[in-house]
Amino acid sequence: MRHSMRIVFFSIWVLVLLVLTEPLHTNAQQPRKGTSARKSQQAVPTVRFNSGAALKIPLDIDNNIIRMQVRVNNSKPLKFIFDTGASASAISSQRAAELGLKTQGRFQGNATGGSVQGSFTKGVSLSVQGAEISNLLVASFPFSIPPGFEFDGIIGCDFINQFVVEIDYQNKFMNLYNPRTYTYSGKGEVIPLLLAVGRTPLVSTKIILEGRPPVEAKLEVDTGADGTFVINSPLVRKEKLVEALLKTGQSSNNGAGGEQRLLVGRVKAVQLGRLVFDNPPVGLSQDTQGAGASEENDGVIGGEIFRRFKVILDYSCKRMILEPNKSFNGPYNVEMSGI
């Protein structure tokens, strides 16, 4: 299957990407390497369905970023970003204080643009329409909120992996299913997910370059990013990808850790499973710290790709299923600066 699109130049902007470089832990005792501090300090999250085993939740999708209504410990509904690129759920420091969440430890994490520091609270409940997850560990830190786009928190991996999640970008709703009873009978493209304990989901891709062998890249599935593809600086240097771009210009991402510096341009194609995206705009990270300099993955795939599909995330079976929607052959709805 080949996916051809007209190019509209763009600047990539990742809104939030939170990746914890270490398990959340208190300062009292450092966990030994290879052990999980989260498991030792936190009860296993439990899920309670209030209205059957399948839930339909309305979504607010703005510039490919998904927001949904979430209650924290029976609070009023708050705006949370649904972010598969976040290894832990989080809430802004301001909202955490207003809700009386007590700090139980500190963490240092890795995010787009640099590192972040904050606190965490154990035993938190997050509820959406029809379901509640209790005994969660939730991080809190000061959010950098862009003008005109308000949000209170981030739904991360520890929430998402409790469900099979079906995101309908076209009609702006999400279905949550019980993994124990879910079956798939559609004809979408099934993409294997690489899932390590406590980490965010990765997929295997091929970056197809003009006159050069393809470059294999493990990219993070990141619904908290609004662009197409961003490649981390270690792979950019190793494969000399700057020289491979058909056109280049400067751009930047704004993330939880600050600003990420990018070179932007186009490559011949990117292949994901049997899907081939022709001439996609990409961003090449120039960072020396933060998520854009990570060697734990090679970059991210963002919402400008995922909005063209109904996306099914089934962590229990380690798969993502992509069903093309009416936007499948549409142009890239973003604009590139610096050209």
mmCIF file of C-alpha atoms in Angstrom:
data_model
loop_
_atom_site.group_PDB
_atom_site.id
_atom_site.type_symbol
_atom_site.label_atom_id
_atom_site.label_comp_id
_atom_site.label_asym_id
_atom_site.label_seq_id
_atom_site.Cartn_x
_atom_site.Cartn_y
_atom_site.Cartn_z
ATOM 1 C CA MET A 1 0.000 0.000 0.000
ATOM 2 C CA ARG A 2 1.468 3.381 -0.972
ATOM 3 C CA HIS A 3 0.518 6.648 0.628
ATOM 4 C CA SER A 4 1.145 9.675 -1.609
ATOM 5 C CA MET A 5 0.552 13.240 -0.448
ATOM 6 C CA ARG A 6 1.006 16.756 -1.724
ATOM 7 C CA ILE A 7 3.573 18.566 0.425
ATOM 8 C CA VAL A 8 2.822 21.745 2.312
ATOM 9 C CA PHE A 9 5.976 22.901 4.120
ATOM 10 C CA PHE A 10 5.720 22.936 7.850
ATOM 11 C CA SER A 11 7.297 23.589 11.224
ATOM 12 C CA ILE A 12 7.022 20.718 13.667
ATOM 13 C CA TRP A 13 5.869 21.567 17.167
ATOM 14 C CA VAL A 14 5.791 18.899 19.830
ATOM 15 C CA LEU A 15 3.519 20.093 22.575
ATOM 16 C CA VAL A 16 4.434 17.663 25.339
ATOM 17 C CA LEU A 17 6.632 14.599 25.480
ATOM 18 C CA LEU A 18 7.434 13.256 28.936
ATOM 19 C CA VAL A 19 9.773 10.299 29.152
ATOM 20 C CA LEU A 20 11.114 9.369 32.557
ATOM 21 C CA THR A 21 14.777 8.409 32.381
ATOM 22 C CA GLU A 22 14.527 6.621 35.745
ATOM 23 C CA PRO A 23 11.647 4.963 37.595
ATOM 24 C CA LEU A 24 9.978 7.457 39.885
ATOM 25 C CA HIS A 25 11.584 7.160 43.275
ATOM 26 C CA THR A 26 12.090 8.999 46.521
ATOM 27 C CA ASN A 27 15.419 10.501 47.495
ATOM 28 C CA ALA A 28 15.665 8.197 50.499
ATOM 29 C CA GLN A 29 16.886 5.161 48.600
ATOM 30 C CA GLN A 30 18.162 4.780 45.051
ATOM 31 C CA PRO A 31 16.902 1.621 43.319
ATOM 32 C CA ARG A 32 19.481 -0.844 42.121
ATOM 33 C CA LYS A 33 20.102 -0.935 38.409
ATOM 34 C CA GLY A 34 17.712 -3.285 36.655
ATOM 35 C CA THR A 35 15.061 -3.133 39.356
ATOM 36 C CA SER A 36 11.726 -1.368 39.200
ATOM 37 C CA ALA A 37 11.238 1.202 41.925
ATOM 38 C CA ARG A 38 7.712 1.807 40.704
ATOM 39 C CA LYS A 39 6.639 -1.754 41.405
ATOM 40 C CA SER A 40 8.164 -1.744 44.865
ATOM 41 C CA GLN A 41 6.597 1.565 45.891
ATOM 42 C CA GLN A 42 3.224 1.507 44.229
ATOM 43 C CA ALA A 43 0.242 -0.804 44.320
ATOM 44 C CA VAL A 44 -0.844 -2.344 41.034
ATOM 45 C CA PRO A 45 -3.362 -0.064 39.239
ATOM 46 C CA THR A 46 -6.906 -1.410 39.196
ATOM 47 C CA VAL A 47 -9.606 -0.702 36.626
ATOM 48 C CA ARG A 48 -13.321 -0.425 37.319
ATOM 49 C CA PHE A 49 -15.831 -0.183 34.469
ATOM 50 C CA ASN A 50 -18.984 1.675 35.409
ATOM 51 C CA SER A 51 -20.942 1.083 32.217
ATOM 52 C CA GLY A 52 -19.965 -2.164 30.552
ATOM 53 C CA ALA A 53 -16.744 -3.243 28.882
ATOM 54 C CA ALA A 54 -16.720 -0.676 26.050
ATOM 55 C CA LEU A 55 -16.740 3.102 26.480
ATOM 56 C CA LYS A 56 -17.227 5.929 23.988
ATOM 57 C CA ILE A 57 -15.536 9.170 25.032
ATOM 58 C CA PRO A 58 -15.781 12.490 23.152
ATOM 59 C CA LEU A 59 -12.472 14.121 22.251
ATOM 60 C CA ASP A 60 -11.280 17.661 21.683
ATOM 61 C CA ILE A 61 -8.633 17.474 18.935
ATOM 62 C CA ASP A 62 -6.708 20.670 18.256
ATOM 63 C CA ASN A 63 -3.734 20.742 15.855
ATOM 64 C CA ASN A 64 -3.602 16.919 16.084
ATOM 65 C CA ILE A 65 -3.304 16.992 19.893
ATOM 66 C CA ILE A 66 -5.989 14.985 21.739
ATOM 67 C CA ARG A 67 -7.606 16.383 24.889
ATOM 68 C CA MET A 68 -10.150 14.528 26.990
ATOM 69 C CA GLN A 69 -12.090 15.084 30.207
ATOM 70 C CA VAL A 70 -10.521 13.394 33.235
ATOM 71 C CA ARG A 71 -11.375 13.542 36.942
ATOM 72 C CA VAL A 72 -8.582 13.313 39.511
ATOM 73 C CA ASN A 73 -9.729 11.784 42.817
ATOM 74 C CA ASN A 74 -13.355 12.766 42.068
ATOM 75 C CA SER A 75 -12.443 16.324 41.095
ATOM 76 C CA LYS A 76 -14.370 18.344 38.552
ATOM 77 C CA PRO A 77 -13.567 17.366 34.939
ATOM 78 C CA LEU A 78 -10.099 18.550 33.898
ATOM 79 C CA LYS A 79 -8.464 18.742 30.465
ATOM 80 C CA PHE A 80 -5.838 16.043 29.936
ATOM 81 C CA ILE A 81 -3.722 15.404 26.844
ATOM 82 C CA PHE A 82 -3.783 11.780 25.656
ATOM 83 C CA ASP A 83 -0.061 11.190 25.186
ATOM 84 C CA THR A 84 1.312 7.781 24.225
ATOM 85 C CA GLY A 85 4.765 9.373 24.382
ATOM 86 C CA ALA A 86 4.489 9.900 28.141
ATOM 87 C CA SER A 87 5.730 7.036 30.306
ATOM 88 C CA ALA A 88 3.714 8.288 33.292
ATOM 89 C CA SER A 89 0.547 10.286 33.765
ATOM 90 C CA ALA A 90 1.104 13.802 35.076
ATOM 91 C CA ILE A 91 -0.703 16.867 36.358
ATOM 92 C CA SER A 92 0.421 20.465 36.517
ATOM 93 C CA SER A 93 1.944 21.572 39.819
ATOM 94 C CA GLN A 94 -0.717 24.250 40.138
ATOM 95 C CA ARG A 95 -3.606 21.800 39.741
ATOM 96 C CA ALA A 96 -1.934 19.283 42.057
ATOM 97 C CA ALA A 97 -1.732 21.921 44.800
ATOM 98 C CA GLU A 98 -5.360 22.969 44.259
ATOM 99 C CA LEU A 99 -6.477 19.337 44.586
ATOM 100 C CA GLY A 100 -4.403 18.787 47.706
ATOM 101 C CA LEU A 101 -2.198 16.057 46.204
ATOM 102 C CA LYS A 102 0.579 15.405 48.698
ATOM 103 C CA THR A 103 4.157 15.146 47.455
ATOM 104 C CA GLN A 104 5.603 11.721 48.262
ATOM 105 C CA GLY A 105 8.881 11.900 46.388
ATOM 106 C CA ARG A 106 10.860 13.633 43.664
ATOM 107 C CA PHE A 107 11.806 12.626 40.132
ATOM 108 C CA GLN A 108 14.060 13.775 37.338
ATOM 109 C CA GLY A 109 12.885 13.021 33.840
ATOM 110 C CA ASN A 110 13.682 13.464 30.186
ATOM 111 C CA ALA A 111 11.449 15.526 27.918
ATOM 112 C CA THR A 112 11.437 17.283 24.577
ATOM 113 C CA GLY A 113 13.879 20.190 24.857
ATOM 114 C CA GLY A 114 15.682 19.010 27.999
ATOM 115 C CA SER A 115 15.174 17.558 31.442
ATOM 116 C CA VAL A 116 12.312 18.170 33.858
ATOM 117 C CA GLN A 117 12.117 17.844 37.625
ATOM 118 C CA GLY A 118 9.076 17.492 39.787
ATOM 119 C CA SER A 119 7.308 15.477 42.437
ATOM 120 C CA PHE A 120 4.972 12.521 42.436
ATOM 121 C CA THR A 121 1.970 11.276 44.366
ATOM 122 C CA LYS A 122 0.971 7.648 44.828
ATOM 123 C CA GLY A 123 -2.504 6.149 45.127
ATOM 124 C CA VAL A 124 -4.182 8.609 42.740
ATOM 125 C CA SER A 125 -7.399 7.758 40.885
ATOM 126 C CA LEU A 126 -8.048 8.967 37.333
ATOM 127 C CA SER A 127 -11.515 8.514 35.900
ATOM 128 C CA VAL A 128 -13.029 9.068 32.480
ATOM 129 C CA GLN A 129 -16.595 8.683 31.341
ATOM 130 C CA GLY A 130 -17.506 5.124 32.366
ATOM 131 C CA ALA A 131 -14.254 3.912 33.931
ATOM 132 C CA GLU A 132 -11.841 4.596 36.765
ATOM 133 C CA ILE A 133 -8.239 3.556 37.369
ATOM 134 C CA SER A 134 -7.059 3.695 40.965
ATOM 135 C CA ASN A 135 -3.657 3.261 42.642
ATOM 136 C CA LEU A 136 -1.799 5.265 40.007
ATOM 137 C CA LEU A 137 1.462 7.072 40.555
ATOM 138 C CA VAL A 138 1.108 10.566 39.037
ATOM 139 C CA ALA A 139 3.917 13.044 38.412
ATOM 140 C CA SER A 140 3.529 16.796 38.813
ATOM 141 C CA PHE A 141 5.702 19.633 37.517
ATOM 142 C CA PRO A 142 5.181 23.153 36.130
ATOM 143 C CA PHE A 143 3.688 22.985 32.645
ATOM 144 C CA SER A 144 4.663 25.394 29.899
ATOM 145 C CA ILE A 145 1.228 26.045 28.396
ATOM 146 C CA PRO A 146 1.117 27.708 24.952
ATOM 147 C CA PRO A 147 -1.329 30.584 24.409
ATOM 148 C CA GLY A 148 -4.797 29.413 23.435
ATOM 149 C CA PHE A 149 -4.220 25.780 24.373
ATOM 150 C CA GLU A 150 -5.079 25.043 27.981
ATOM 151 C CA PHE A 151 -4.599 21.690 29.650
ATOM 152 C CA ASP A 152 -4.284 20.413 33.204
ATOM 153 C CA GLY A 153 -2.545 17.094 32.822
ATOM 154 C CA ILE A 154 -1.270 14.246 30.687
ATOM 155 C CA ILE A 155 -2.655 10.733 30.306
ATOM 156 C CA GLY A 156 0.362 8.452 29.960
ATOM 157 C CA CYS A 157 1.351 4.841 29.472
ATOM 158 C CA ASP A 158 0.324 3.660 32.939
ATOM 159 C CA PHE A 159 -3.301 4.599 32.143
ATOM 160 C CA ILE A 160 -3.307 3.671 28.457
ATOM 161 C CA ASN A 161 -2.001 0.127 28.920
ATOM 162 C CA GLN A 162 -5.053 -0.799 31.009
ATOM 163 C CA PHE A 163 -7.295 -0.665 27.909
ATOM 164 C CA VAL A 164 -7.500 -1.378 24.228
ATOM 165 C CA VAL A 165 -7.822 2.177 22.897
ATOM 166 C CA GLU A 166 -9.522 3.041 19.600
ATOM 167 C CA ILE A 167 -8.990 6.651 18.484
ATOM 168 C CA ASP A 168 -11.306 7.950 15.771
ATOM 169 C CA TYR A 169 -9.582 11.158 14.670
ATOM 170 C CA GLN A 170 -12.166 11.774 11.946
ATOM 171 C CA ASN A 171 -15.198 11.777 14.252
ATOM 172 C CA LYS A 172 -13.371 12.925 17.401
ATOM 173 C CA PHE A 173 -14.159 10.183 19.829
ATOM 174 C CA MET A 174 -12.330 7.377 21.611
ATOM 175 C CA ASN A 175 -13.483 3.886 22.491
ATOM 176 C CA LEU A 176 -11.978 2.091 25.486
ATOM 177 C CA TYR A 177 -12.280 -1.702 25.614
ATOM 178 C CA ASN A 178 -11.458 -4.342 28.173
ATOM 179 C CA PRO A 179 -8.349 -6.182 26.858
ATOM 180 C CA ARG A 180 -9.656 -9.475 28.241
ATOM 181 C CA THR A 181 -12.729 -9.461 26.019
ATOM 182 C CA TYR A 182 -11.577 -7.414 23.003
ATOM 183 C CA THR A 183 -11.336 -9.008 19.556
ATOM 184 C CA TYR A 184 -10.454 -7.306 16.275
ATOM 185 C CA SER A 185 -12.117 -8.318 13.018
ATOM 186 C CA GLY A 186 -11.318 -5.390 10.721
ATOM 187 C CA LYS A 187 -8.891 -5.085 7.799
ATOM 188 C CA GLY A 188 -6.493 -2.479 9.142
ATOM 189 C CA GLU A 189 -2.715 -2.640 8.919
ATOM 190 C CA VAL A 190 -1.393 -4.439 12.008
ATOM 191 C CA ILE A 191 1.888 -2.948 13.239
ATOM 192 C CA PRO A 192 3.841 -4.799 15.965
ATOM 193 C CA LEU A 193 4.619 -2.679 19.020
ATOM 194 C CA LEU A 194 7.927 -2.912 20.842
ATOM 195 C CA LEU A 195 7.050 -2.551 24.516
ATOM 196 C CA ALA A 196 9.610 -2.627 27.307
ATOM 197 C CA VAL A 197 8.490 -2.511 30.938
ATOM 198 C CA GLY A 198 7.769 1.075 31.968
ATOM 199 C CA ARG A 199 8.558 2.419 28.502
ATOM 200 C CA THR A 200 6.558 3.976 25.706
ATOM 201 C CA PRO A 201 5.597 2.047 22.520
ATOM 202 C CA LEU A 202 7.990 1.857 19.578
ATOM 203 C CA VAL A 203 7.488 0.724 15.988
ATOM 204 C CA SER A 204 10.020 -0.345 13.391
ATOM 205 C CA THR A 205 10.239 1.949 10.360
ATOM 206 C CA LYS A 206 12.456 2.415 7.325
ATOM 207 C CA ILE A 207 13.608 5.866 6.211
ATOM 208 C CA ILE A 208 13.987 5.631 2.446
ATOM 209 C CA LEU A 209 16.619 8.000 1.059
ATOM 210 C CA GLU A 210 17.506 9.078 -2.488
ATOM 211 C CA GLY A 211 20.511 7.114 -3.768
ATOM 212 C CA ARG A 212 21.271 5.483 -0.383
ATOM 213 C CA PRO A 213 20.258 2.297 1.421
ATOM 214 C CA PRO A 214 17.224 2.624 3.711
ATOM 215 C CA VAL A 215 17.844 3.513 7.347
ATOM 216 C CA GLU A 216 16.058 1.436 9.951
ATOM 217 C CA ALA A 217 14.640 3.457 12.848
ATOM 218 C CA LYS A 218 12.683 2.518 15.956
ATOM 219 C CA LEU A 219 10.257 5.414 16.387
ATOM 220 C CA GLU A 220 8.017 6.163 19.321
ATOM 221 C CA VAL A 221 4.250 6.228 18.831
ATOM 222 C CA ASP A 222 3.597 9.740 20.161
ATOM 223 C CA THR A 223 0.069 11.143 20.112
ATOM 224 C CA GLY A 224 1.423 14.055 22.186
ATOM 225 C CA ALA A 225 3.382 15.319 19.163
ATOM 226 C CA ASP A 226 1.536 17.208 16.451
ATOM 227 C CA GLY A 227 3.993 16.759 13.550
ATOM 228 C CA THR A 228 5.027 13.923 11.250
ATOM 229 C CA PHE A 229 8.429 12.377 12.012
ATOM 230 C CA VAL A 230 11.238 13.656 14.254
ATOM 231 C CA ILE A 231 14.559 11.785 14.256
ATOM 232 C CA ASN A 232 16.812 11.904 17.327
ATOM 233 C CA SER A 233 20.272 13.402 17.024
ATOM 234 C CA PRO A 234 22.300 10.178 17.601
ATOM 235 C CA LEU A 235 20.759 8.533 14.529
ATOM 236 C CA VAL A 236 20.988 11.816 12.588
ATOM 237 C CA ARG A 237 24.757 11.873 13.181
ATOM 238 C CA LYS A 238 25.325 8.149 12.698
ATOM 239 C CA GLU A 239 23.514 7.985 9.351
ATOM 240 C CA LYS A 240 24.464 11.519 8.185
ATOM 241 C CA LEU A 241 20.818 12.319 7.604
ATOM 242 C CA VAL A 242 21.308 16.084 7.266
ATOM 243 C CA GLU A 243 23.039 15.470 3.937
ATOM 244 C CA ALA A 244 20.160 13.230 2.847
ATOM 245 C CA LEU A 245 17.375 15.821 3.215
ATOM 246 C CA LEU A 246 16.044 17.114 -0.083
ATOM 247 C CA LYS A 247 15.597 20.602 1.436
ATOM 248 C CA THR A 248 16.498 21.919 4.844
ATOM 249 C CA GLY A 249 15.475 24.769 7.081
ATOM 250 C CA GLN A 250 15.575 25.647 10.759
ATOM 251 C CA SER A 251 12.667 25.026 13.083
ATOM 252 C CA SER A 252 11.992 24.148 16.700
ATOM 253 C CA ASN A 253 9.700 22.173 18.991
ATOM 254 C CA ASN A 254 8.366 23.381 22.298
ATOM 255 C CA GLY A 255 8.232 20.604 24.869
ATOM 256 C CA ALA A 256 8.068 20.067 28.594
ATOM 257 C CA GLY A 257 11.851 20.515 28.881
ATOM 258 C CA GLY A 258 12.135 23.641 26.727
ATOM 259 C CA GLU A 259 12.887 24.236 23.072
ATOM 260 C CA GLN A 260 14.166 21.525 20.750
ATOM 261 C CA ARG A 261 16.290 22.628 17.783
ATOM 262 C CA LEU A 262 15.530 20.980 14.438
ATOM 263 C CA LEU A 263 16.605 20.909 10.837
ATOM 264 C CA VAL A 264 13.537 20.272 8.716
ATOM 265 C CA GLY A 265 13.116 18.970 5.204
ATOM 266 C CA ARG A 266 11.908 15.980 3.213
ATOM 267 C CA VAL A 267 13.060 12.436 2.624
ATOM 268 C CA LYS A 268 12.054 10.186 -0.265
ATOM 269 C CA ALA A 269 9.721 8.055 1.873
ATOM 270 C CA VAL A 270 9.109 6.485 5.264
ATOM 271 C CA GLN A 271 7.782 2.936 5.474
ATOM 272 C CA LEU A 272 5.663 1.696 8.394
ATOM 273 C CA GLY A 273 4.537 -1.895 7.954
ATOM 274 C CA ARG A 274 3.120 -2.000 4.413
ATOM 275 C CA LEU A 275 2.300 1.717 4.501
ATOM 276 C CA VAL A 276 4.674 3.954 2.570
ATOM 277 C CA PHE A 277 4.548 7.732 3.084
ATOM 278 C CA ASP A 278 6.001 9.479 0.036
ATOM 279 C CA ASN A 279 8.137 12.618 0.404
ATOM 280 C CA PRO A 280 7.199 13.228 4.045
ATOM 281 C CA PRO A 281 8.443 16.289 5.894
ATOM 282 C CA VAL A 282 10.748 15.289 8.762
ATOM 283 C CA GLY A 283 12.561 17.045 11.569
ATOM 284 C CA LEU A 284 16.142 16.156 12.475
ATOM 285 C CA SER A 285 16.963 16.880 16.104
ATOM 286 C CA GLN A 286 20.127 18.876 16.774
ATOM 287 C CA ASP A 287 19.844 18.483 20.547
ATOM 288 C CA THR A 288 22.560 17.287 22.892
ATOM 289 C CA GLN A 289 20.197 16.669 25.818
ATOM 290 C CA GLY A 290 16.572 15.740 26.410
ATOM 291 C CA ALA A 291 14.381 13.304 24.508
ATOM 292 C CA GLY A 292 15.685 14.516 21.139
ATOM 293 C CA ALA A 293 19.175 13.298 22.078
ATOM 294 C CA SER A 294 18.012 9.930 23.438
ATOM 295 C CA GLU A 295 19.473 6.639 22.268
ATOM 296 C CA GLU A 296 16.636 4.634 23.818
ATOM 297 C CA ASN A 297 14.669 5.223 20.607
ATOM 298 C CA ASP A 298 15.395 6.888 17.282
ATOM 299 C CA GLY A 299 12.648 9.533 17.299
ATOM 300 C CA VAL A 300 8.872 9.903 17.171
ATOM 301 C CA ILE A 301 5.857 9.628 14.880
ATOM 302 C CA GLY A 302 3.281 12.342 15.604
ATOM 303 C CA GLY A 303 -0.339 13.212 15.104
ATOM 304 C CA GLU A 304 0.013 14.575 11.572
ATOM 305 C CA ILE A 305 0.491 10.939 10.543
ATOM 306 C CA PHE A 306 -1.984 9.343 12.951
ATOM 307 C CA ARG A 307 -4.867 11.718 12.130
ATOM 308 C CA ARG A 308 -5.166 9.917 8.771
ATOM 309 C CA PHE A 309 -6.287 6.712 10.473
ATOM 310 C CA LYS A 310 -8.513 5.162 13.019
ATOM 311 C CA VAL A 311 -5.800 4.102 15.451
ATOM 312 C CA ILE A 312 -6.199 1.051 17.685
ATOM 313 C CA LEU A 313 -3.651 0.623 20.476
ATOM 314 C CA ASP A 314 -3.628 -2.868 21.945
ATOM 315 C CA TYR A 315 -0.704 -3.043 24.354
ATOM 316 C CA SER A 316 -1.885 -6.405 25.717
ATOM 317 C CA CYS A 317 -1.233 -7.977 22.297
ATOM 318 C CA LYS A 318 1.691 -5.653 21.475
ATOM 319 C CA ARG A 319 0.115 -4.244 18.344
ATOM 320 C CA MET A 320 -1.156 -1.047 16.774
ATOM 321 C CA ILE A 321 -3.783 -1.252 14.051
ATOM 322 C CA LEU A 322 -4.192 1.536 11.479
ATOM 323 C CA GLU A 323 -7.403 1.879 9.461
ATOM 324 C CA PRO A 324 -7.187 4.673 6.836
ATOM 325 C CA ASN A 325 -9.884 7.369 7.026
ATOM 326 C CA LYS A 326 -10.968 10.118 4.618
ATOM 327 C CA SER A 327 -7.827 12.142 5.393
ATOM 328 C CA PHE A 328 -5.539 9.318 4.311
ATOM 329 C CA ASN A 329 -4.499 10.932 1.004
ATOM 330 C CA GLY A 330 -4.779 14.536 2.177
ATOM 331 C CA PRO A 331 -1.896 17.032 2.197
ATOM 332 C CA TYR A 332 0.323 17.591 5.195
ATOM 333 C CA ASN A 333 -1.624 20.230 7.069
ATOM 334 C CA VAL A 334 1.406 21.961 8.485
ATOM 335 C CA GLU A 335 3.808 24.666 7.423
ATOM 336 C CA MET A 336 7.618 24.614 7.264
ATOM 337 C CA SER A 337 9.619 27.677 8.299
ATOM 338 C CA GLY A 338 13.209 28.508 7.389
ATOM 339 C CA ILE A 339 13.033 27.621 3.704
#
